[in-house]
Amino acid sequence: MTIKRIDHIAIVVENLDRALGVYRDALGMAVTDVREMPEQDVKMAFLPSGDSEIELLEPLHPDSGIGKYLAKRGEGLHHICLEVDDIEATLADLKAKGSQLIDETPKQGAYGKIAFIHPKGAHGVLVELVQRDA
Ligand code: CO
């Protein structure tokens, strides 16, 4: 199995429009999409940079997982996502090496199969793995 690239970096924000004032307007990054994703309880903006992108996440409800995260930790880095060529093999490898996983098996995400490694197993950073749909 191979890590192909940093797929995206997700930042949780209180207000997407205010955050776009920085990332789009001040930094001049292009925004390819702004979308509400009720099933993940977020409103998202996608800002590609090179082979990766920044995702800005605004929780839709304060009582959701990500809403509680924002209330507890404040705005900031939520997770990084690594694209892998074979997510099953990557998870099996991590398990064999004793990593702390949130998802032992992949689930279907917006653009492919995803799984999360617990921050406790990744030196304080929530790490998402994605195997993009062909
Ligand atoms: Co993500």
mmCIF file with all atom_site columns, C-alpha atoms and ligand atoms in Angstrom, residues 8 10 55 79 81 111 116 128, ligand 1:
data_model
loop_
_atom_site.group_PDB
_atom_site.id
_atom_site.type_symbol
_atom_site.label_atom_id
_atom_site.label_alt_id
_atom_site.label_comp_id
_atom_site.label_asym_id
_atom_site.label_entity_id
_atom_site.label_seq_id
_atom_site.pdbx_PDB_ins_code
_atom_site.Cartn_x
_atom_site.Cartn_y
_atom_site.Cartn_z
_atom_site.occupancy
_atom_site.B_iso_or_equiv
_atom_site.pdbx_formal_charge
_atom_site.auth_seq_id
_atom_site.auth_comp_id
_atom_site.auth_asym_id
_atom_site.auth_atom_id
_atom_site.pdbx_PDB_model_num
ATOM   1 C  CA . HIS A 1 8   ? -7.218  17.571 1.879  1.00 0.00 ? 8   HIS A CA 1
ATOM   2 C  CA . ALA A 1 10  ? -10.082 20.192 6.939  1.00 0.00 ? 10  ALA A CA 1
ATOM   3 C  CA . GLU A 1 55  ? -11.947 22.139 3.158  1.00 0.00 ? 55  GLU A CA 1
ATOM   4 C  CA . HIS A 1 79  ? -8.271  16.583 10.309 1.00 0.00 ? 79  HIS A CA 1
ATOM   5 C  CA . CYS A 1 81  ? -6.710  13.339 4.821  1.00 0.00 ? 81  CYS A CA 1
ATOM   6 C  CA . TYR A 1 111 ? -15.817 10.638 -3.060 1.00 0.00 ? 111 TYR A CA 1
ATOM   7 C  CA . PHE A 1 116 ? -10.305 7.572  10.426 1.00 0.00 ? 116 PHE A CA 1
ATOM   8 C  CA . GLU A 1 128 ? -8.637  10.434 7.519  1.00 0.00 ? 128 GLU A CA 1
HETATM 9 CO CO . CO  B 2 .   ? -12.145 14.927 5.258  1.00 0.00 ? 1   CO  B CO 1
#
